[in-house]
Structure formats: structure tokens, C-alpha cells
Amino acid sequence: MTENLSTAVEKGVGEGRVAVVSGGSRGLGRVLVERLLADGWRVATFSRSTSEFIAESSAAHPESFYWEAVDLGEPTTARTFVRNVHRVFGRLDLLVNNAGLVREELLFTMPPKAIEAQITANLVAPIMLTQACARLMTRQGGGNIVNISSINAVRGYRGVSVYAAAKAGLDGFTRSLARELGGNGIRVNSVVPGYFDSAMTAEMPAAYRARIERRTPLGRLAAADDIADAVLYLSSPRAEFVTGQSLVIDGGLTC
Ligand SMILES: NC(=O)c1ccc[n+]([C@@H]2O[C@H](COP(=O)([O-])OP(=O)(O)OC[C@H]3O[C@@H](n4cnc5c(N)ncnc54)[C@H](OP(=O)(O)O)[C@@H]3O)[C@@H](O)[C@H]2O)c1
């Protein structure tokens, strides 16, 4: 047992709904962790490396926050993470497959290892994480799964074909899995964000950003909170009859 896990188990199982958010150290994942904690959820998250936010959250919410280092490049470790979350919190109500990575490069020059890494982290690992979580949710009698896709899955953009393939795969996974799991009381939906401010878009050239803003009917990039609003809606009882859907949140860019 890792030191992190044994300390968390010792603190005991508290009360309240439990969410797993992959990639909660920064960006959208961080916003989701913050908002779920503020709403009374217990939250488990992972990333490859820790961050100031992870350290602060562990100190501020010792009984309702759990973090572990996990690399989606080794998808089977996601299963161990879910087992640990169950030991710490005793249940699981929500999975948000948020962690993702993009490498912008034309397919002609992309090395095979980079192709494999993007498909593994953005598609294979979320599928395996979902399998482990859905088994737990089924034993419990229900749950909720939200996959974070991208508008690259629904529109073509140069330099992101592999990332786009993985995200489109995730949307297909959402639809079929919703049919498989509806009878188990589990809803499965995708949120499909347009560009929003995060480490992933920090390097975007100013001219490119201005062009996106010009082409977006609502005139700006999203904030991570705009995307989190959609995730929290789909996770809430207000969406109790919504499953198998992909909800595009892009200010109208792709309409
Ligand atoms: N930003 C956008 O404009 C945009 C647009 C459309 C869709 N999206 C999607 O939205 C989601 C969140 O994006 P974001 O912009 O918030 O990303 P971000 O700021 O780059 O954060 C990504 C998170 O995932 C973790 N992560 C990345 N690779 C990982 C791996 N191999 N194993 C475990 N954890 C990993 C990162 O931590 P470590 O690096 O420490 O592992 C971090 O916590 C992603 O699925 C992304 O594809 C983003």
C-alpha cells in the first residue's frame, strides 16, 4: 500500500457522493475538482505529476479528497486506482474522463510512438477506467459517466488527426455504452468542448486565437467553467433522462 493510500484509508470512509475526475491537477479537471468539493462531493483524481493545487486540496480536504500518481500511458494502472478509490471512499457515483493530451503535428511526420501515446491516453485508458468504474457502479445500482471529447471529433482541423480520431472514438464509445448500461441505472454522455483557456491552449498564437474569436458567434473562447457547467448539468438529477448524447459547448463555433 502506498503511503498516500494508507493515510487516506486510515482517515476512514466519510459521507457523500463520490466522483472520480481524471487529470484533476490543472485546467478543466482542476475546476471540476474544486466545484465538486464545494458542492459536498468526495473527489478522487489522478495525474502523472502533482501540483500546488493537489497539495492544497489534500491539506484543505483530508477526508474528501484523494490523489494518486497515475499515467494513462499504462492503462491497466487505472484499474488499481479505482480499487484504491473504493478502499478509501467505499462507493463511486460519477466518473469524468477528463485527462487528455494532444500533440499537434501533420500525420506525415508523426512518429509511431506519438500516435500510439495519443490513442492510448485519449481512448484506450479512458475505456479501461470506465470499465472498472462501471462494474463498481453496477454493483451499487447506478451512476454517471461523462467523457470529455473535443470539437476536433466533429470538425476537421489540420495537425490533430490522431487526437481527433481518439476523441471521435470516445464519442462512439459514449453512445454504445449508454445502450449497454442504461438498464444498470448508469447514464453515459460526452461533453464536446471548443477551445478554452488552459495549459493545452496556452501556446496558441494570438492571430489564431483572434480568428477563433471572430468565427465564434458568441465572440470569445470558453472558460473552463463554461465546460464544467455542462459536466455538472449532465451529472445532476436535472439530466436524469439524458444519456448517449454529445453536448457541444463551443459558443457556436461549429454550428
Ligand atoms: N483546452 C482546450 O481548448 C480543449 C478543447 C477541447 C477539448 N479539450 C479536452 O478537455 C480535457 C481537459 O483539457 P485541459 O485543457 O484542461 O488539459 P490540461 O490543462 O493540459 O490538463 C490535462 C490534465 O490531464 C493530466 N494528464 C495528461 N496526460 C496524462 C496521462 N498520460 N496520464 C495521466 N494524467 C494525464 C494532466 O496532468 P499531468 O500532465 O501531470 O499528467 C492534467 O491534470 C482534455 O480531455 C482535452 O482533450 C480541451
CSV table of C-alpha atoms and ligand atoms in Angstrom, one decimal:
chain,number,residue,atom,x,y,z
A,1,MET,CA,0.0,0.0,0.0
A,2,THR,CA,1.4,3.4,-0.9
A,3,GLU,CA,1.8,6.0,1.9
A,4,ASN,CA,-0.8,8.2,0.2
A,5,LEU,CA,-3.3,5.3,0.2
A,6,SER,CA,-2.7,4.0,3.7
A,7,THR,CA,-3.1,7.5,5.2
A,8,ALA,CA,-6.4,8.0,3.2
A,9,VAL,CA,-7.8,4.6,4.3
A,10,GLU,CA,-6.9,5.4,7.9
A,11,LYS,CA,-9.0,8.6,7.8
A,12,GLY,CA,-12.0,6.3,7.1
A,13,VAL,CA,-14.9,6.5,4.8
A,14,GLY,CA,-17.0,9.7,5.1
A,15,GLU,CA,-20.4,10.6,3.8
A,16,GLY,CA,-21.5,11.9,0.5
A,17,ARG,CA,-21.4,11.2,-3.2
A,18,VAL,CA,-18.0,10.1,-4.7
A,19,ALA,CA,-16.6,11.4,-8.0
A,20,VAL,CA,-13.5,10.3,-10.0
A,21,VAL,CA,-12.1,13.0,-12.2
A,22,SER,CA,-9.1,12.1,-14.3
A,23,GLY,CA,-6.5,14.8,-14.7
A,24,GLY,CA,-7.5,17.0,-11.8
A,25,SER,CA,-4.2,18.7,-11.3
A,26,ARG,CA,-4.9,21.7,-13.6
A,27,GLY,CA,-7.1,23.0,-16.3
A,28,LEU,CA,-10.7,21.8,-16.6
A,29,GLY,CA,-10.0,18.8,-14.2
A,30,ARG,CA,-9.0,21.3,-11.5
A,31,VAL,CA,-12.1,23.4,-12.0
A,32,LEU,CA,-14.2,20.2,-11.8
A,33,VAL,CA,-12.5,19.0,-8.6
A,34,GLU,CA,-12.9,22.5,-7.0
A,35,ARG,CA,-16.6,22.7,-7.9
A,36,LEU,CA,-17.5,19.1,-6.9
A,37,LEU,CA,-15.7,19.6,-3.5
A,38,ALA,CA,-17.6,22.9,-2.9
A,39,ASP,CA,-20.8,21.0,-3.7
A,40,GLY,CA,-20.2,18.4,-1.0
A,41,TRP,CA,-18.8,15.6,-3.2
A,42,ARG,CA,-15.8,13.4,-2.2
A,43,VAL,CA,-13.4,13.5,-5.1
A,44,ALA,CA,-10.6,11.2,-6.3
A,45,THR,CA,-8.3,12.3,-9.0
A,46,PHE,CA,-5.0,11.5,-10.6
A,47,SER,CA,-2.4,12.9,-12.9
A,48,ARG,CA,1.2,11.9,-13.8
A,49,SER,CA,2.6,14.7,-11.6
A,50,THR,CA,1.3,16.5,-8.6
A,51,SER,CA,0.7,20.3,-8.5
A,52,GLU,CA,0.3,23.1,-5.9
A,53,PHE,CA,-3.4,22.7,-6.3
A,54,ILE,CA,-3.2,19.0,-5.4
A,55,ALA,CA,-1.1,19.7,-2.3
A,56,GLU,CA,-3.5,22.5,-1.2
A,57,SER,CA,-6.6,20.3,-1.8
A,58,SER,CA,-5.1,17.4,0.2
A,59,ALA,CA,-4.4,19.7,3.1
A,60,ALA,CA,-7.8,21.5,3.0
A,61,HIS,CA,-10.0,18.4,2.4
A,62,PRO,CA,-8.2,15.5,4.1
A,63,GLU,CA,-11.3,13.3,4.3
A,64,SER,CA,-12.9,14.2,1.0
A,65,PHE,CA,-10.0,14.5,-1.5
A,66,TYR,CA,-7.8,11.7,-2.8
A,67,TRP,CA,-5.0,12.0,-5.4
A,68,GLU,CA,-2.6,9.4,-6.8
A,69,ALA,CA,0.0,9.5,-9.5
A,70,VAL,CA,-1.3,7.5,-12.5
A,71,ASP,CA,0.0,7.5,-16.1
A,72,LEU,CA,-2.7,6.8,-18.7
A,73,GLY,CA,0.2,5.6,-20.9
A,74,GLU,CA,-0.1,2.4,-18.8
A,75,PRO,CA,-3.9,1.9,-18.9
A,76,THR,CA,-4.1,-1.1,-16.6
A,77,THR,CA,-2.9,1.1,-13.7
A,78,ALA,CA,-6.3,2.9,-13.9
A,79,ARG,CA,-7.9,-0.3,-12.5
A,80,THR,CA,-5.6,-0.2,-9.5
A,81,PHE,CA,-6.6,3.5,-9.0
A,82,VAL,CA,-10.3,2.6,-9.0
A,83,ARG,CA,-9.7,-0.2,-6.5
A,84,ASN,CA,-7.9,2.3,-4.2
A,85,VAL,CA,-10.7,4.8,-4.5
A,86,HIS,CA,-13.2,2.1,-3.5
A,87,ARG,CA,-11.0,1.3,-0.4
A,88,VAL,CA,-10.8,5.0,0.5
A,89,PHE,CA,-14.3,6.2,-0.1
A,90,GLY,CA,-16.4,2.9,-0.3
A,91,ARG,CA,-18.5,3.9,-3.3
A,92,LEU,CA,-18.5,5.7,-6.7
A,93,ASP,CA,-21.2,7.8,-8.3
A,94,LEU,CA,-19.5,9.8,-11.0
A,95,LEU,CA,-16.7,9.3,-13.4
A,96,VAL,CA,-15.4,12.2,-15.6
A,97,ASN,CA,-12.9,11.0,-18.2
A,98,ASN,CA,-11.2,14.4,-18.4
A,99,ALA,CA,-7.5,13.8,-18.7
A,100,GLY,CA,-6.2,14.1,-22.3
A,101,LEU,CA,-3.2,15.1,-24.3
A,102,VAL,CA,-2.7,16.5,-27.8
A,103,ARG,CA,0.4,16.6,-30.0
A,104,GLU,CA,-0.1,18.9,-32.9
A,105,GLU,CA,1.7,17.6,-36.0
A,106,LEU,CA,0.9,16.5,-39.5
A,107,LEU,CA,0.4,12.8,-39.8
A,108,PHE,CA,3.2,12.5,-42.4
A,109,THR,CA,5.8,13.3,-39.8
A,110,MET,CA,4.3,12.0,-36.6
A,111,PRO,CA,6.4,9.2,-35.1
A,112,PRO,CA,4.5,5.9,-34.4
A,113,LYS,CA,5.2,6.2,-30.7
A,114,ALA,CA,3.4,9.6,-30.6
A,115,ILE,CA,0.4,8.1,-32.5
A,116,GLU,CA,0.2,5.3,-30.0
A,117,ALA,CA,0.6,7.6,-27.0
A,118,GLN,CA,-2.3,9.8,-28.1
A,119,ILE,CA,-4.7,6.9,-28.8
A,120,THR,CA,-3.7,5.2,-25.6
A,121,ALA,CA,-4.2,8.2,-23.3
A,122,ASN,CA,-7.2,9.7,-25.0
A,123,LEU,CA,-9.1,6.5,-25.8
A,124,VAL,CA,-7.8,3.1,-24.6
A,125,ALA,CA,-7.1,4.3,-21.0
A,126,PRO,CA,-10.5,6.1,-20.6
A,127,ILE,CA,-12.2,2.9,-21.8
A,128,MET,CA,-10.4,0.8,-19.2
A,129,LEU,CA,-11.0,3.3,-16.5
A,130,THR,CA,-14.7,3.3,-17.4
A,131,GLN,CA,-14.9,-0.5,-17.4
A,132,ALA,CA,-13.5,-0.6,-13.8
A,133,CYS,CA,-15.8,2.2,-12.6
A,134,ALA,CA,-18.9,0.9,-14.4
A,135,ARG,CA,-18.5,-2.5,-12.7
A,136,LEU,CA,-18.5,-0.8,-9.3
A,137,MET,CA,-21.5,1.5,-10.2
A,138,THR,CA,-23.4,-1.6,-11.4
A,139,ARG,CA,-22.9,-3.3,-8.1
A,140,GLN,CA,-24.1,-0.2,-6.4
A,141,GLY,CA,-27.2,0.1,-8.6
A,142,GLY,CA,-26.3,3.2,-10.7
A,143,GLY,CA,-24.0,6.0,-11.6
A,144,ASN,CA,-23.0,8.6,-14.1
A,145,ILE,CA,-20.2,8.8,-16.7
A,146,VAL,CA,-19.2,11.9,-18.6
A,147,ASN,CA,-16.5,11.7,-21.3
A,148,ILE,CA,-14.6,14.9,-22.3
A,149,SER,CA,-14.4,14.9,-26.1
A,150,SER,CA,-13.4,17.8,-28.4
A,151,ILE,CA,-14.8,19.7,-31.4
A,152,ASN,CA,-11.9,18.1,-33.2
A,153,ALA,CA,-14.1,14.9,-33.1
A,154,VAL,CA,-16.8,16.6,-35.2
A,155,ARG,CA,-14.9,19.0,-37.4
A,156,GLY,CA,-11.6,18.6,-39.3
A,157,TYR,CA,-8.6,20.6,-38.3
A,158,ARG,CA,-5.0,20.3,-39.7
A,159,GLY,CA,-2.4,18.8,-37.4
A,160,VAL,CA,-4.7,17.0,-35.0
A,161,SER,CA,-5.9,13.9,-37.0
A,162,VAL,CA,-4.8,11.4,-34.4
A,163,TYR,CA,-6.2,13.3,-31.4
A,164,ALA,CA,-9.4,13.8,-33.4
A,165,ALA,CA,-9.6,10.0,-34.1
A,166,ALA,CA,-9.3,9.3,-30.4
A,167,LYS,CA,-11.9,11.8,-29.4
A,168,ALA,CA,-14.4,10.7,-32.1
A,169,GLY,CA,-13.8,7.1,-30.8
A,170,LEU,CA,-14.7,8.4,-27.3
A,171,ASP,CA,-18.0,9.8,-28.6
A,172,GLY,CA,-18.8,6.4,-30.3
A,173,PHE,CA,-18.0,4.7,-27.0
A,174,THR,CA,-20.4,7.0,-25.2
A,175,ARG,CA,-23.3,6.2,-27.5
A,176,SER,CA,-22.9,2.4,-27.5
A,177,LEU,CA,-22.1,2.2,-23.8
A,178,ALA,CA,-25.2,4.2,-22.9
A,179,ARG,CA,-27.2,1.4,-24.5
A,180,GLU,CA,-25.3,-1.3,-22.6
A,181,LEU,CA,-25.5,0.4,-19.2
A,182,GLY,CA,-28.9,2.2,-19.2
A,183,GLY,CA,-30.5,-0.9,-17.7
A,184,ASN,CA,-28.0,-0.8,-14.9
A,185,GLY,CA,-29.0,2.8,-13.9
A,186,ILE,CA,-25.9,4.3,-15.4
A,187,ARG,CA,-26.0,7.3,-17.8
A,188,VAL,CA,-23.2,7.9,-20.2
A,189,ASN,CA,-22.7,11.2,-22.0
A,190,SER,CA,-20.0,13.3,-23.8
A,191,VAL,CA,-19.2,16.9,-23.4
A,192,VAL,CA,-17.6,18.3,-26.5
A,193,PRO,CA,-15.7,21.5,-25.8
A,194,GLY,CA,-14.5,24.1,-28.2
A,195,TYR,CA,-11.3,25.9,-27.3
A,196,PHE,CA,-11.0,27.0,-23.7
A,197,ASP,CA,-8.2,28.6,-21.8
A,198,SER,CA,-5.8,26.0,-20.2
A,199,ALA,CA,-2.3,24.7,-20.5
A,200,MET,CA,-3.4,22.9,-23.7
A,201,THR,CA,-4.2,26.2,-25.4
A,202,ALA,CA,-1.6,28.5,-23.7
A,203,GLU,CA,0.8,28.3,-26.7
A,204,MET,CA,-1.9,29.3,-29.2
A,205,PRO,CA,-0.6,32.1,-31.4
A,206,ALA,CA,-2.5,35.4,-30.9
A,207,ALA,CA,-3.6,35.6,-34.6
A,208,TYR,CA,-5.1,32.0,-34.4
A,209,ARG,CA,-6.9,32.9,-31.2
A,210,ALA,CA,-8.3,36.1,-32.7
A,211,ARG,CA,-9.5,34.1,-35.7
A,212,ILE,CA,-11.4,31.6,-33.5
A,213,GLU,CA,-13.0,34.5,-31.6
A,214,ARG,CA,-14.1,36.1,-34.9
A,215,ARG,CA,-15.6,32.8,-36.1
A,216,THR,CA,-17.4,32.1,-32.8
A,217,PRO,CA,-20.9,33.6,-32.7
A,218,LEU,CA,-20.6,34.3,-29.0
A,219,GLY,CA,-17.3,36.1,-29.7
A,220,ARG,CA,-14.9,34.5,-27.2
A,221,LEU,CA,-13.1,31.3,-26.2
A,222,ALA,CA,-14.8,29.3,-23.5
A,223,ALA,CA,-13.7,29.5,-19.8
A,224,ALA,CA,-13.1,26.1,-18.1
A,225,ASP,CA,-16.2,27.0,-16.0
A,226,ASP,CA,-18.4,27.0,-19.2
A,227,ILE,CA,-17.4,23.4,-19.8
A,228,ALA,CA,-17.6,22.4,-16.1
A,229,ASP,CA,-21.2,23.8,-16.1
A,230,ALA,CA,-22.2,21.2,-18.8
A,231,VAL,CA,-20.4,18.4,-17.0
A,232,LEU,CA,-22.2,19.2,-13.7
A,233,TYR,CA,-25.5,19.5,-15.5
A,234,LEU,CA,-25.1,16.0,-17.1
A,235,SER,CA,-24.1,14.6,-13.7
A,236,SER,CA,-27.1,16.1,-11.9
A,237,PRO,CA,-30.7,14.8,-11.5
A,238,ARG,CA,-31.7,17.6,-13.9
A,239,ALA,CA,-30.3,15.4,-16.7
A,240,GLU,CA,-31.8,12.1,-15.4
A,241,PHE,CA,-33.4,11.3,-18.8
A,242,VAL,CA,-30.3,12.3,-20.8
A,243,THR,CA,-28.0,9.5,-22.0
A,244,GLY,CA,-25.9,8.6,-25.0
A,245,GLN,CA,-25.6,12.3,-26.0
A,246,SER,CA,-22.7,14.6,-27.0
A,247,LEU,CA,-23.2,18.1,-25.8
A,248,VAL,CA,-21.2,20.7,-27.8
A,249,ILE,CA,-20.1,23.7,-25.8
A,250,ASP,CA,-18.2,26.0,-28.2
A,251,GLY,CA,-20.1,29.3,-28.3
A,252,GLY,CA,-21.5,28.2,-31.7
A,253,LEU,CA,-18.1,27.8,-33.5
A,254,THR,CA,-19.2,24.6,-35.2
A,255,CYS,CA,-22.9,25.4,-35.8
B,1,LIG,N1,-8.2,23.2,-23.7
B,1,LIG,C1,-8.9,23.1,-24.8
B,1,LIG,O1,-9.1,24.1,-25.5
B,1,LIG,C2,-9.7,21.8,-25.0
B,1,LIG,C3,-10.6,21.8,-26.1
B,1,LIG,C4,-11.3,20.7,-26.3
B,1,LIG,C5,-11.2,19.5,-25.5
B,1,LIG,N2,-10.3,19.6,-24.5
B,1,LIG,C6,-10.2,18.4,-23.7
B,1,LIG,O2,-10.5,18.7,-22.3
B,1,LIG,C7,-9.8,17.9,-21.4
B,1,LIG,C8,-9.1,18.8,-20.4
B,1,LIG,O3,-8.2,19.6,-21.1
B,1,LIG,P1,-7.3,20.8,-20.4
B,1,LIG,O4,-7.1,21.8,-21.4
B,1,LIG,O5,-7.9,21.1,-19.1
B,1,LIG,O6,-5.9,20.0,-20.2
B,1,LIG,P2,-4.6,20.3,-19.4
B,1,LIG,O7,-4.7,21.7,-18.8
B,1,LIG,O8,-3.5,20.0,-20.3
B,1,LIG,O9,-4.7,19.2,-18.2
B,1,LIG,C9,-4.7,17.9,-18.5
B,1,LIG,C10,-4.7,17.1,-17.3
B,1,LIG,O10,-4.6,15.7,-17.6
B,1,LIG,C11,-3.5,15.1,-17.0
B,1,LIG,N3,-2.8,14.2,-17.9
B,1,LIG,C12,-2.4,14.4,-19.2
B,1,LIG,N4,-1.8,13.3,-19.7
B,1,LIG,C13,-2.0,12.4,-18.7
B,1,LIG,C14,-1.6,11.0,-18.7
B,1,LIG,N5,-0.9,10.4,-19.7
B,1,LIG,N6,-1.8,10.3,-17.5
B,1,LIG,C15,-2.5,10.9,-16.5
B,1,LIG,N7,-2.9,12.2,-16.5
B,1,LIG,C16,-2.6,12.9,-17.6
B,1,LIG,C17,-2.6,16.3,-16.7
B,1,LIG,O11,-1.7,16.1,-15.6
B,1,LIG,P3,-0.1,15.6,-15.9
B,1,LIG,O12,0.4,16.3,-17.1
B,1,LIG,O13,0.6,15.8,-14.6
B,1,LIG,O14,-0.3,14.1,-16.1
B,1,LIG,C18,-3.6,17.4,-16.3
B,1,LIG,O15,-4.1,17.1,-15.0
B,1,LIG,C19,-8.9,17.0,-22.2
B,1,LIG,O16,-9.5,15.8,-22.5
B,1,LIG,C20,-8.8,17.8,-23.6
B,1,LIG,O17,-8.5,16.9,-24.6
B,1,LIG,C21,-9.5,20.7,-24.2
